[in-house]
Short mmCIF file of C-alpha atoms in Angstrom, two decimals:
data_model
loop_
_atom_site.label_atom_id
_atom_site.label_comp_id
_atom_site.label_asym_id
_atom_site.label_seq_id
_atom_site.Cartn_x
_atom_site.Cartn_y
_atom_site.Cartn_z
CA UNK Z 1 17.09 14.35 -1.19
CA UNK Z 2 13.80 13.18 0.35
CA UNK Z 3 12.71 9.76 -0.74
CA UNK Z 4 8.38 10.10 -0.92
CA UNK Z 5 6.93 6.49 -0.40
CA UNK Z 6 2.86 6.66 -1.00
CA UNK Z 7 1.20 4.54 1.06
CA UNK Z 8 -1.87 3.08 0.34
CA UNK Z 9 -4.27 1.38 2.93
CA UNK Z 10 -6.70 -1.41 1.67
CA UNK Z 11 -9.28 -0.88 4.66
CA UNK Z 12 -11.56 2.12 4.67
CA UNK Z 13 -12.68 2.06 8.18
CA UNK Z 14 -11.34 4.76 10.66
CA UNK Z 15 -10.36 2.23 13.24
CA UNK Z 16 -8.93 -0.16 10.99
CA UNK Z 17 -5.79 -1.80 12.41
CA UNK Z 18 -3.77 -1.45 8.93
CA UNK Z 19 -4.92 2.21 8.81
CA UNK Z 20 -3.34 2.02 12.64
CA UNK Z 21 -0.27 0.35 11.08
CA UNK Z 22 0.42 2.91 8.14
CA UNK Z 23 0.29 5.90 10.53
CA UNK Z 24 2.61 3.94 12.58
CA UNK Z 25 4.79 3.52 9.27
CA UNK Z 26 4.45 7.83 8.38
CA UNK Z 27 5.47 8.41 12.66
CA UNK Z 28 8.94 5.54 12.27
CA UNK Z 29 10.00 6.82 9.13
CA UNK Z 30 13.12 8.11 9.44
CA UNK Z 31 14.68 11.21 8.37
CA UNK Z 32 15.17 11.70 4.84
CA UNK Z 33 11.96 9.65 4.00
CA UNK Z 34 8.54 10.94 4.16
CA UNK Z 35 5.72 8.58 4.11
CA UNK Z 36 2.48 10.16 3.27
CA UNK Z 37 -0.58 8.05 4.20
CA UNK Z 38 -3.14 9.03 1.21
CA UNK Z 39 -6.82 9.45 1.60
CA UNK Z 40 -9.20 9.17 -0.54
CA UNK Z 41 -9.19 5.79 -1.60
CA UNK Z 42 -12.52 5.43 -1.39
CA UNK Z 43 -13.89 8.09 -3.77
CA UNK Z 44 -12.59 6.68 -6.37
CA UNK Z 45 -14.83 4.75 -8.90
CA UNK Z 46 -14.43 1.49 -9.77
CA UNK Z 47 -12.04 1.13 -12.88
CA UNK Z 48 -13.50 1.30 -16.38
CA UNK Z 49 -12.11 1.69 -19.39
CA UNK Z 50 -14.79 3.97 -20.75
CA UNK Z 51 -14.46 6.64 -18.13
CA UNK Z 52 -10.74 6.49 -18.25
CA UNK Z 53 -10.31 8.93 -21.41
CA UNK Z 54 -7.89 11.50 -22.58
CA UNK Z 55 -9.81 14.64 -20.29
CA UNK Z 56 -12.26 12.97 -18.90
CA UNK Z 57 -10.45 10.70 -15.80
CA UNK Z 58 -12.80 11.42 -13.04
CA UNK Z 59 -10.68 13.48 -10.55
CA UNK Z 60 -10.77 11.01 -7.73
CA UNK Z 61 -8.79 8.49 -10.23
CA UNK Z 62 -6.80 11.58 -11.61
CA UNK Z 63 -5.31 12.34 -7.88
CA UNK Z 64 -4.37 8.74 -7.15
CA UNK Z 65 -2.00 8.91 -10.27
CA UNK Z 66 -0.65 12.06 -9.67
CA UNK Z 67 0.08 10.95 -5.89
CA UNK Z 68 1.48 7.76 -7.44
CA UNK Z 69 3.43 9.29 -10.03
CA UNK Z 70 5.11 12.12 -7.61
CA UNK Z 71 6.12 8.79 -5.18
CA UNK Z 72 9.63 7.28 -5.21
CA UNK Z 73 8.27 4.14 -3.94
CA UNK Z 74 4.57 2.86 -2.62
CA UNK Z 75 3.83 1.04 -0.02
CA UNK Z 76 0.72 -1.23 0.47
CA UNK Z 77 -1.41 -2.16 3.68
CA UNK Z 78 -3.89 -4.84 3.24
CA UNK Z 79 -6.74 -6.62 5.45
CA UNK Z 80 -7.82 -10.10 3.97
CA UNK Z 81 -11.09 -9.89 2.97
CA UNK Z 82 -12.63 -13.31 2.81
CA UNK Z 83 -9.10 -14.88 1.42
CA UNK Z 84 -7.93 -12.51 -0.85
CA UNK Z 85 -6.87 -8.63 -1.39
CA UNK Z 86 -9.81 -5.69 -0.68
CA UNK Z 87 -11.73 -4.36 -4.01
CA UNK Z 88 -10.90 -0.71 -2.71
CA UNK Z 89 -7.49 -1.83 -3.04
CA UNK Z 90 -7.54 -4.19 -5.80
CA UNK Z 91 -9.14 -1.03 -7.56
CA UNK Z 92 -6.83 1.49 -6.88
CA UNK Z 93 -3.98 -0.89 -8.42
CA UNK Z 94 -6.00 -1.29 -11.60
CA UNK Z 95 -6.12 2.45 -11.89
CA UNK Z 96 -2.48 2.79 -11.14
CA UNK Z 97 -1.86 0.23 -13.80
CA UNK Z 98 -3.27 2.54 -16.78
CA UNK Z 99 -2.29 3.74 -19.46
CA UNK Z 100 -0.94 0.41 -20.36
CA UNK Z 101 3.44 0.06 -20.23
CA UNK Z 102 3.35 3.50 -18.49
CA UNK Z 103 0.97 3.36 -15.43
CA UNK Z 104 2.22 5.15 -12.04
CA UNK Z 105 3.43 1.93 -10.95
CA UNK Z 106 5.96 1.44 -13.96
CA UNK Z 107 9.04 0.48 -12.32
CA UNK Z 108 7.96 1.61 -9.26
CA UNK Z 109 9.62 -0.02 -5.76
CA UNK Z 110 6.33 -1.39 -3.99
CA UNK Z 111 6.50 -3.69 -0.73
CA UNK Z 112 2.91 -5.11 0.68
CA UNK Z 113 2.32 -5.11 4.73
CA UNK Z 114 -0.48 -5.80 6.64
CA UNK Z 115 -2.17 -7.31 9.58
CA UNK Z 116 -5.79 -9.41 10.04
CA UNK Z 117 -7.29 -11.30 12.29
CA UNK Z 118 -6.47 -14.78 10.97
CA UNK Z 119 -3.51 -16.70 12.47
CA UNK Z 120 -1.23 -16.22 8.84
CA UNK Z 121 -1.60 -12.28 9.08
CA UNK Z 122 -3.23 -12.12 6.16
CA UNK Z 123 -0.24 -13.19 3.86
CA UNK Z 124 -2.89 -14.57 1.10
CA UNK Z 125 -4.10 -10.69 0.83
CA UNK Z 126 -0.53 -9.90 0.05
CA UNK Z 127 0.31 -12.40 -2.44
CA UNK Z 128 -2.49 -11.54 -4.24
CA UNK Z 129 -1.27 -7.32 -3.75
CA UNK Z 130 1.70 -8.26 -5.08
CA UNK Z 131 0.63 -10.48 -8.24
CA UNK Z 132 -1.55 -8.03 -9.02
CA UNK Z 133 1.40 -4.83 -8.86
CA UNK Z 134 3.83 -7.09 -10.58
CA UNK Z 135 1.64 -7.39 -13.37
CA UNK Z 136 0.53 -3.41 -13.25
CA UNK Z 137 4.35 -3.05 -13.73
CA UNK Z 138 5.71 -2.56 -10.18
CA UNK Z 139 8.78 -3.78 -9.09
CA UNK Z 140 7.82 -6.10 -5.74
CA UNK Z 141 10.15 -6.40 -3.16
CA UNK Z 142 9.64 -10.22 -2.28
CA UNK Z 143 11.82 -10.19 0.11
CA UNK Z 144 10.32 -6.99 1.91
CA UNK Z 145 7.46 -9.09 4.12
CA UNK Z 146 5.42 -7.90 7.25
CA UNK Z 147 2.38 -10.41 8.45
CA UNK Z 148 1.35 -10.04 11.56
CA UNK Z 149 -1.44 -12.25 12.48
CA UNK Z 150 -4.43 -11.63 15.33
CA UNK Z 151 -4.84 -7.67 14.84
CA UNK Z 152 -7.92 -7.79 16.96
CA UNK Z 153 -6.67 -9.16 19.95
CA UNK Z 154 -3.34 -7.73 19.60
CA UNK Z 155 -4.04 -4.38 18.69
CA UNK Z 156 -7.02 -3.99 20.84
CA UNK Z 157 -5.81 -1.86 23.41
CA UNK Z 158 -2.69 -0.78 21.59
CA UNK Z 159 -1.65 0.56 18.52
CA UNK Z 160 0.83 -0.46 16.15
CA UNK Z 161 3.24 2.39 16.51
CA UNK Z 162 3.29 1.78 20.71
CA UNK Z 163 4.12 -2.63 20.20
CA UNK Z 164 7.88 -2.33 19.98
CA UNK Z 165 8.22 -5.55 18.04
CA UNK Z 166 5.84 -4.33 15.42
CA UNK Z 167 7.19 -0.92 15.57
CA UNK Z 168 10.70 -2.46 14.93
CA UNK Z 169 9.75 -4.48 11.29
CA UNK Z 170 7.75 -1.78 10.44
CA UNK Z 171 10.76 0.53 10.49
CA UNK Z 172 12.67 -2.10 8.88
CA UNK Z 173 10.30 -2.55 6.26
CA UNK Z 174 10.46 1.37 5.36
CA UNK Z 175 14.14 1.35 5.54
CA UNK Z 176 14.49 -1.93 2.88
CA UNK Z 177 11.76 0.42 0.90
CA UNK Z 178 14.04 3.62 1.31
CA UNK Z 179 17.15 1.48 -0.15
CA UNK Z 180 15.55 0.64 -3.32
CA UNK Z 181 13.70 3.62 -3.76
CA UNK Z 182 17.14 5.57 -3.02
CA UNK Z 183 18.74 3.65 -5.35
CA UNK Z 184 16.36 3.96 -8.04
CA UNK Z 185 16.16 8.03 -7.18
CA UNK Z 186 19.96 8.47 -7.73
CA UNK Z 187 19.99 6.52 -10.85
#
């Protein structure tokens, strides 16, 4: 059986480097896991409680879920924006986290990756991811880390998938995601 890990990228610009490092995460993921990189983050509206009814979810929101909910496991690229984790994908966990006790995250393996510019990789940005899933109901794999600092110098001329050190904990990371996920899946 195929274990689906969603992943979700907290940067909306086409060159971003953690865009650069999910596609490098949906190329290494070995067989019997597909990785599907989702788009469309950035259609959907900010959350609010009045919009999300019973029939009336916009169907931006409504697609997130359903990608969310059809995922064994999700898997989270972030940026640092200014110290902390990107609205788009600050958002996108709020949404995730609704209806109350049984969001699309309920339960749910979720690890947090990224790379940014600063010297720490960004690892504030991921702290905050993870807070923020643990209390939408996912089940964070602390232990399942990636930080990889400098992205614009180090990334400038090559991308993620090609630097054989990144290439090599990014695999990893998918594979410690894959284990729980697996485990959870045969349960």
């Amino acid at each position: 059986m195929t274990v689906q890990i969603l992943a979700l990228v907290g940067s909306l610009r086409s060159g971003s480097h953690n865009r650069q490092l999910a596609e490098a995460a949906v190329k290494l993921a070995p067989e019997g896991v597909d990785v599907r990189l989702y788009e469309g983050l950035a259609e959907v509206p900010f959350y609010n409680e009045d919009i999300d009814v019973e029939g009336g979810v916009p169907a931006a929101a409504a697609r997130l879920r359903e990608a969310a909910s059809a995922s064994d496991a999700v898997l989270l690229f972030t940026p640092e924006y200014n110290g902390t984790i990107p609205a788009v994908l600050k958002n996108a966990i709020d949404w995730l986290s609704r209806p109350y006790g049984t969001g699309a995250l309920t339960d749910k393996p979720v690890a947090v990756v990224g790379t940014a510019f600063g010297q720490y990789g960004g690892v504030w940005a991921q702290d905050e991811a993870r807070k923020a899933v643990g209390i939408a109901g996912g089940k964070v794999l602390e232990d399942v880390k990636l930080s990889i600092p400098g992205s614009v110098t180090r990334f400038a001329d090559t991308h993620p998938a090609d630097d054989a050190e990144v290439a090599a904990q990014l695999a990893e990371v998918v594979a410690q995601l894959h284990g729980h996920a697996g485990t959870q899946v045969a349960a």
